[in-house]
Amino acid sequence: MLSPAETLAHLITEKFITAAPEAAAKALAGLATHETLILISPLKAQTLITCFNHMEPCKAAAVLRRLPARQGAYVFSRLDVVQAARMMREFSQPYREKLSAALKPEFVALLNQVLAYPASSVGAVMSTDFVSLKTDAKVSDAVERLKTFPRKKIPAVCFVTAKDGQLKGVIRTAEMLFYPHSSALGSVMSGDFASLSAQDSQQKALVLFQQTQSPLLPVVDKSGKLLGVVAVPLQCPAAKAGWFKRLRARFANKK
């Protein structure tokens, strides 16, 4: 049974991760591995996933491999695939094999695919943490989906796909306020969007961010299926500023 002090420490840690995941992950990474393990191992799975997604891969790998095998595999399989791939590189070969055996074959295949991308490619940095809905989904469906996110994690853009996963359009989250909730996303989405392939260079992505002034760019395969997204990098503040300026102008025109 946990002591009152331990219970309080775990509660504070969980609140910290929920409120400020990046700062919490950085603070926990500064502790000794066994100290980090003591603080986070009893936490809910979703809290652990949030923490590991924001932690340096080397530290995250060191902590995760000390979790019970079942708990570690469950959390790992729900991480952003790029972060999971970075952590996989840090594991010893025996642990890689042990962990892979506990994962679903589809996730292992996706991991291997990401690990095969060159370090300078878009595929090496793309995220699989995005919101996508089918063309026949309603605006109300998208809103309900977004309500499940913490405020700071609500994406600026949602992606609209066909039943086979092919990207058909995008819709800005803020724009949903102006559409009837009964509208199908396929009828209100924008089909005018730029995309990247996983093999494209990160330099090409940076140029495209500057040209489109979009906060997120979709990554698609040869058939147009949505694989992931890349977010506007810190080196490109003009893209963020330009996107917000265009969004304000669009709202002004709707009045």
mmCIF file of C-alpha atoms in Angstrom:
data_model
loop_
_atom_site.group_PDB
_atom_site.id
_atom_site.type_symbol
_atom_site.label_atom_id
_atom_site.label_comp_id
_atom_site.label_asym_id
_atom_site.label_seq_id
_atom_site.Cartn_x
_atom_site.Cartn_y
_atom_site.Cartn_z
ATOM 1 C CA MET A 1 0.000 0.000 0.000
ATOM 2 C CA LEU A 2 1.288 3.453 -0.906
ATOM 3 C CA SER A 3 2.126 5.929 1.808
ATOM 4 C CA PRO A 4 0.384 9.349 1.825
ATOM 5 C CA ALA A 5 3.608 10.953 0.619
ATOM 6 C CA GLU A 6 3.885 8.530 -2.321
ATOM 7 C CA THR A 7 0.236 9.025 -3.239
ATOM 8 C CA LEU A 8 0.726 12.796 -3.215
ATOM 9 C CA ALA A 9 3.887 12.522 -5.346
ATOM 10 C CA HIS A 10 2.081 10.435 -7.958
ATOM 11 C CA LEU A 11 -0.901 12.810 -7.984
ATOM 12 C CA ILE A 12 1.341 15.850 -8.469
ATOM 13 C CA THR A 13 3.287 14.079 -11.221
ATOM 14 C CA GLU A 14 0.092 13.130 -13.066
ATOM 15 C CA LYS A 15 -1.278 16.691 -12.830
ATOM 16 C CA PHE A 16 2.065 18.084 -14.050
ATOM 17 C CA ILE A 17 2.157 15.769 -17.077
ATOM 18 C CA THR A 18 -1.462 16.567 -17.958
ATOM 19 C CA ALA A 19 -1.040 20.337 -17.651
ATOM 20 C CA ALA A 20 2.420 20.754 -19.175
ATOM 21 C CA PRO A 21 3.619 17.526 -20.846
ATOM 22 C CA GLU A 22 6.796 18.962 -22.388
ATOM 23 C CA ALA A 23 7.946 20.612 -19.161
ATOM 24 C CA ALA A 24 7.030 17.529 -17.139
ATOM 25 C CA ALA A 25 8.893 15.190 -19.481
ATOM 26 C CA LYS A 26 11.957 17.426 -19.324
ATOM 27 C CA ALA A 27 11.844 17.551 -15.522
ATOM 28 C CA LEU A 28 11.412 13.789 -15.208
ATOM 29 C CA ALA A 29 14.240 13.187 -17.682
ATOM 30 C CA GLY A 30 16.525 15.138 -15.360
ATOM 31 C CA LEU A 31 16.010 12.604 -12.584
ATOM 32 C CA ALA A 32 17.790 9.305 -12.183
ATOM 33 C CA THR A 33 16.039 6.545 -14.123
ATOM 34 C CA HIS A 34 14.914 4.711 -10.987
ATOM 35 C CA GLU A 35 13.494 7.950 -9.552
ATOM 36 C CA THR A 36 11.514 8.630 -12.734
ATOM 37 C CA LEU A 37 10.255 5.044 -12.661
ATOM 38 C CA ILE A 38 9.017 5.390 -9.078
ATOM 39 C CA LEU A 39 7.040 8.517 -9.962
ATOM 40 C CA ILE A 40 5.412 7.379 -13.201
ATOM 41 C CA SER A 41 4.999 3.586 -13.104
ATOM 42 C CA PRO A 42 1.699 3.687 -11.120
ATOM 43 C CA LEU A 43 0.152 6.334 -13.409
ATOM 44 C CA LYS A 44 -2.631 5.760 -15.936
ATOM 45 C CA ALA A 45 -1.579 4.445 -19.337
ATOM 46 C CA GLN A 46 -2.676 7.601 -21.176
ATOM 47 C CA THR A 47 -0.577 9.742 -18.825
ATOM 48 C CA LEU A 48 2.450 7.525 -19.462
ATOM 49 C CA ILE A 49 1.891 7.748 -23.220
ATOM 50 C CA THR A 50 1.759 11.544 -23.036
ATOM 51 C CA CYS A 51 4.928 11.644 -20.960
ATOM 52 C CA PHE A 52 6.940 9.278 -23.175
ATOM 53 C CA ASN A 53 5.833 11.078 -26.347
ATOM 54 C CA HIS A 54 7.472 14.267 -25.042
ATOM 55 C CA MET A 55 10.583 12.767 -23.429
ATOM 56 C CA GLU A 56 14.008 12.454 -25.002
ATOM 57 C CA PRO A 57 14.069 9.019 -26.708
ATOM 58 C CA CYS A 58 17.153 7.817 -24.863
ATOM 59 C CA LYS A 59 15.655 8.533 -21.438
ATOM 60 C CA ALA A 60 12.195 7.335 -22.448
ATOM 61 C CA ALA A 61 13.667 4.024 -23.632
ATOM 62 C CA ALA A 62 15.637 3.579 -20.405
ATOM 63 C CA VAL A 63 12.503 4.086 -18.302
ATOM 64 C CA LEU A 64 10.103 2.079 -20.463
ATOM 65 C CA ARG A 65 12.259 -1.047 -20.565
ATOM 66 C CA ARG A 66 12.141 -1.135 -16.747
ATOM 67 C CA LEU A 67 8.345 -1.198 -16.682
ATOM 68 C CA PRO A 68 6.623 -4.589 -16.370
ATOM 69 C CA ALA A 69 6.692 -6.250 -19.802
ATOM 70 C CA ARG A 70 2.940 -6.142 -20.369
ATOM 71 C CA GLN A 71 2.622 -2.518 -19.272
ATOM 72 C CA GLY A 72 5.638 -1.478 -21.335
ATOM 73 C CA ALA A 73 4.342 -3.146 -24.510
ATOM 74 C CA TYR A 74 0.870 -1.624 -24.070
ATOM 75 C CA VAL A 75 2.237 1.912 -23.655
ATOM 76 C CA PHE A 76 4.830 1.541 -26.408
ATOM 77 C CA SER A 77 2.260 0.345 -28.953
ATOM 78 C CA ARG A 78 0.245 3.530 -28.414
ATOM 79 C CA LEU A 79 3.087 6.020 -28.745
ATOM 80 C CA ASP A 80 3.472 8.259 -31.748
ATOM 81 C CA VAL A 81 5.171 5.969 -34.250
ATOM 82 C CA VAL A 82 8.120 8.323 -34.842
ATOM 83 C CA GLN A 83 8.855 8.561 -31.126
ATOM 84 C CA ALA A 84 8.471 4.789 -30.821
ATOM 85 C CA ALA A 85 10.956 4.305 -33.663
ATOM 86 C CA ARG A 86 13.470 6.642 -31.996
ATOM 87 C CA MET A 87 13.116 4.731 -28.747
ATOM 88 C CA MET A 88 13.472 1.398 -30.546
ATOM 89 C CA ARG A 89 16.918 2.489 -31.735
ATOM 90 C CA GLU A 90 17.961 2.903 -28.090
ATOM 91 C CA PHE A 91 16.958 -0.595 -26.979
ATOM 92 C CA SER A 92 19.336 -3.532 -26.914
ATOM 93 C CA GLN A 93 18.768 -6.182 -29.569
ATOM 94 C CA PRO A 94 17.416 -8.748 -27.075
ATOM 95 C CA TYR A 95 14.886 -6.236 -25.722
ATOM 96 C CA ARG A 96 13.884 -5.195 -29.254
ATOM 97 C CA GLU A 97 13.086 -8.808 -30.078
ATOM 98 C CA LYS A 98 11.194 -9.317 -26.813
ATOM 99 C CA LEU A 99 9.167 -6.120 -27.279
ATOM 100 C CA SER A 100 8.443 -6.793 -30.957
ATOM 101 C CA ALA A 101 7.057 -10.224 -30.092
ATOM 102 C CA ALA A 102 4.501 -8.552 -27.799
ATOM 103 C CA LEU A 103 3.369 -5.988 -30.394
ATOM 104 C CA LYS A 104 0.818 -6.319 -33.169
ATOM 105 C CA PRO A 105 2.458 -7.210 -36.511
ATOM 106 C CA GLU A 106 0.944 -4.099 -38.170
ATOM 107 C CA PHE A 107 2.623 -1.813 -35.626
ATOM 108 C CA VAL A 108 5.951 -3.604 -36.001
ATOM 109 C CA ALA A 109 5.701 -3.218 -39.793
ATOM 110 C CA LEU A 110 4.992 0.497 -39.396
ATOM 111 C CA LEU A 111 7.946 0.866 -37.030
ATOM 112 C CA ASN A 112 10.273 -0.867 -39.472
ATOM 113 C CA GLN A 113 9.028 1.387 -42.228
ATOM 114 C CA VAL A 114 9.830 4.519 -40.211
ATOM 115 C CA LEU A 115 13.215 3.122 -39.147
ATOM 116 C CA ALA A 116 14.069 2.628 -42.814
ATOM 117 C CA TYR A 117 13.556 6.300 -43.713
ATOM 118 C CA PRO A 118 16.755 8.374 -44.063
ATOM 119 C CA ALA A 119 17.384 10.677 -41.098
ATOM 120 C CA SER A 120 16.990 13.770 -43.306
ATOM 121 C CA SER A 121 13.661 12.665 -44.786
ATOM 122 C CA VAL A 122 10.125 13.755 -43.945
ATOM 123 C CA GLY A 123 9.295 10.165 -42.995
ATOM 124 C CA ALA A 124 11.850 10.288 -40.175
ATOM 125 C CA VAL A 125 10.082 13.194 -38.456
ATOM 126 C CA MET A 126 6.427 12.785 -39.424
ATOM 127 C CA SER A 127 3.884 12.183 -36.695
ATOM 128 C CA THR A 128 1.000 9.722 -36.728
ATOM 129 C CA ASP A 129 -0.792 11.776 -34.076
ATOM 130 C CA PHE A 130 -3.436 13.518 -36.194
ATOM 131 C CA VAL A 131 -7.202 13.683 -36.580
ATOM 132 C CA SER A 132 -8.775 12.207 -39.703
ATOM 133 C CA LEU A 133 -12.422 11.542 -40.487
ATOM 134 C CA LYS A 134 -14.259 10.137 -43.485
ATOM 135 C CA THR A 135 -15.925 12.343 -46.084
ATOM 136 C CA ASP A 136 -19.399 11.251 -44.975
ATOM 137 C CA ALA A 137 -18.762 12.130 -41.310
ATOM 138 C CA LYS A 138 -20.653 15.141 -39.979
ATOM 139 C CA VAL A 139 -19.193 18.332 -38.566
ATOM 140 C CA SER A 140 -20.749 17.243 -35.254
ATOM 141 C CA ASP A 141 -18.680 14.029 -35.388
ATOM 142 C CA ALA A 142 -15.488 16.052 -35.766
ATOM 143 C CA VAL A 143 -16.455 18.377 -32.912
ATOM 144 C CA GLU A 144 -17.150 15.437 -30.586
ATOM 145 C CA ARG A 145 -13.794 13.908 -31.537
ATOM 146 C CA LEU A 146 -11.989 17.171 -30.786
ATOM 147 C CA LYS A 147 -13.670 17.449 -27.394
ATOM 148 C CA THR A 148 -11.660 14.430 -26.263
ATOM 149 C CA PHE A 149 -8.409 16.397 -26.600
ATOM 150 C CA PRO A 150 -6.887 18.609 -23.884
ATOM 151 C CA ARG A 151 -7.220 22.246 -24.925
ATOM 152 C CA LYS A 152 -3.519 22.634 -25.648
ATOM 153 C CA LYS A 153 -3.522 19.522 -27.847
ATOM 154 C CA ILE A 154 -6.449 20.366 -30.119
ATOM 155 C CA PRO A 155 -5.044 20.273 -33.676
ATOM 156 C CA ALA A 156 -5.343 23.318 -35.917
ATOM 157 C CA VAL A 157 -6.293 21.157 -38.897
ATOM 158 C CA CYS A 158 -8.330 17.989 -39.387
ATOM 159 C CA PHE A 159 -7.944 15.726 -42.402
ATOM 160 C CA VAL A 160 -10.762 14.224 -44.449
ATOM 161 C CA THR A 161 -10.227 10.871 -46.135
ATOM 162 C CA ALA A 162 -12.109 8.423 -48.332
ATOM 163 C CA LYS A 163 -13.025 4.982 -46.993
ATOM 164 C CA ASP A 164 -9.734 3.584 -48.313
ATOM 165 C CA GLY A 165 -7.703 6.206 -46.444
ATOM 166 C CA GLN A 166 -6.969 8.393 -49.463
ATOM 167 C CA LEU A 167 -6.671 12.040 -48.470
ATOM 168 C CA LYS A 168 -9.481 14.093 -49.983
ATOM 169 C CA GLY A 169 -9.315 17.399 -48.171
ATOM 170 C CA VAL A 170 -8.590 19.411 -45.042
ATOM 171 C CA ILE A 171 -10.672 21.523 -42.710
ATOM 172 C CA ARG A 172 -9.378 23.994 -40.154
ATOM 173 C CA THR A 173 -10.659 23.295 -36.672
ATOM 174 C CA ALA A 174 -11.697 26.897 -36.080
ATOM 175 C CA GLU A 175 -13.773 26.937 -39.291
ATOM 176 C CA MET A 176 -16.097 24.270 -37.926
ATOM 177 C CA LEU A 177 -17.728 26.987 -35.822
ATOM 178 C CA PHE A 178 -19.211 28.454 -39.003
ATOM 179 C CA TYR A 179 -20.743 25.301 -40.479
ATOM 180 C CA PRO A 180 -24.001 23.548 -39.537
ATOM 181 C CA HIS A 181 -23.268 20.512 -37.400
ATOM 182 C CA SER A 182 -25.271 18.370 -39.786
ATOM 183 C CA SER A 183 -23.001 19.202 -42.753
ATOM 184 C CA ALA A 184 -20.925 16.360 -44.181
ATOM 185 C CA LEU A 185 -17.200 17.046 -43.973
ATOM 186 C CA GLY A 186 -16.876 16.183 -47.647
ATOM 187 C CA SER A 187 -19.070 19.166 -48.509
ATOM 188 C CA VAL A 188 -17.262 21.745 -46.364
ATOM 189 C CA MET A 189 -13.649 20.602 -46.578
ATOM 190 C CA SER A 190 -11.074 22.337 -48.728
ATOM 191 C CA GLY A 191 -9.651 20.239 -51.556
ATOM 192 C CA ASP A 192 -6.870 22.748 -52.114
ATOM 193 C CA PHE A 193 -3.977 21.453 -50.047
ATOM 194 C CA ALA A 194 -0.269 20.737 -50.395
ATOM 195 C CA SER A 195 1.207 17.397 -49.364
ATOM 196 C CA LEU A 196 4.545 15.663 -48.975
ATOM 197 C CA SER A 197 5.779 12.125 -49.454
ATOM 198 C CA ALA A 198 7.704 10.318 -46.738
ATOM 199 C CA GLN A 199 10.781 10.245 -49.004
ATOM 200 C CA ASP A 200 10.859 14.041 -49.451
ATOM 201 C CA SER A 201 13.641 15.943 -47.729
ATOM 202 C CA GLN A 202 13.004 17.981 -44.609
ATOM 203 C CA GLN A 203 14.376 20.983 -46.499
ATOM 204 C CA LYS A 204 11.582 20.593 -49.065
ATOM 205 C CA ALA A 205 9.069 20.518 -46.197
ATOM 206 C CA LEU A 206 10.483 23.749 -44.797
ATOM 207 C CA VAL A 207 10.149 25.451 -48.195
ATOM 208 C CA LEU A 208 6.566 24.179 -48.508
ATOM 209 C CA PHE A 209 5.710 25.510 -45.047
ATOM 210 C CA GLN A 210 6.963 28.926 -46.110
ATOM 211 C CA GLN A 211 4.992 28.803 -49.349
ATOM 212 C CA THR A 212 1.695 27.532 -47.962
ATOM 213 C CA GLN A 213 1.851 29.150 -44.509
ATOM 214 C CA SER A 214 0.076 26.081 -43.157
ATOM 215 C CA PRO A 215 0.597 24.823 -39.568
ATOM 216 C CA LEU A 216 0.422 21.164 -40.660
ATOM 217 C CA LEU A 217 1.307 19.351 -43.861
ATOM 218 C CA PRO A 218 -0.021 15.869 -44.656
ATOM 219 C CA VAL A 219 2.319 13.066 -45.685
ATOM 220 C CA VAL A 220 0.862 10.653 -48.238
ATOM 221 C CA ASP A 221 2.009 7.549 -50.085
ATOM 222 C CA LYS A 222 2.058 7.058 -53.855
ATOM 223 C CA SER A 223 -1.661 6.287 -53.948
ATOM 224 C CA GLY A 224 -2.546 9.369 -51.918
ATOM 225 C CA LYS A 225 -3.255 7.557 -48.641
ATOM 226 C CA LEU A 226 -2.602 9.596 -45.511
ATOM 227 C CA LEU A 227 0.448 8.295 -43.626
ATOM 228 C CA GLY A 228 1.168 11.073 -41.168
ATOM 229 C CA VAL A 229 1.710 14.789 -40.714
ATOM 230 C CA VAL A 230 4.572 17.181 -40.107
ATOM 231 C CA ALA A 231 4.062 20.305 -38.010
ATOM 232 C CA VAL A 232 5.447 23.736 -38.788
ATOM 233 C CA PRO A 233 8.979 23.810 -37.314
ATOM 234 C CA LEU A 234 10.232 26.420 -34.861
ATOM 235 C CA GLN A 235 12.637 27.625 -37.567
ATOM 236 C CA CYS A 236 9.673 28.805 -39.612
ATOM 237 C CA PRO A 237 7.728 31.311 -37.445
ATOM 238 C CA ALA A 238 6.557 33.183 -40.544
ATOM 239 C CA ALA A 239 4.406 30.206 -41.519
ATOM 240 C CA LYS A 240 2.563 30.289 -38.202
ATOM 241 C CA ALA A 241 2.111 34.053 -38.326
ATOM 242 C CA GLY A 242 0.909 33.924 -41.939
ATOM 243 C CA TRP A 243 -1.566 31.149 -41.220
ATOM 244 C CA PHE A 244 -3.191 33.019 -38.330
ATOM 245 C CA LYS A 245 -3.351 36.203 -40.430
ATOM 246 C CA ARG A 246 -5.144 34.363 -43.272
ATOM 247 C CA LEU A 247 -7.494 32.668 -40.812
ATOM 248 C CA ARG A 248 -8.499 35.997 -39.237
ATOM 249 C CA ALA A 249 -9.113 37.449 -42.689
ATOM 250 C CA ARG A 250 -11.283 34.477 -43.634
ATOM 251 C CA PHE A 251 -13.371 34.880 -40.512
ATOM 252 C CA ALA A 252 -13.784 38.615 -41.193
ATOM 253 C CA ASN A 253 -15.143 37.821 -44.665
ATOM 254 C CA LYS A 254 -17.779 35.498 -43.183
ATOM 255 C CA LYS A 255 -19.281 38.262 -41.037
#
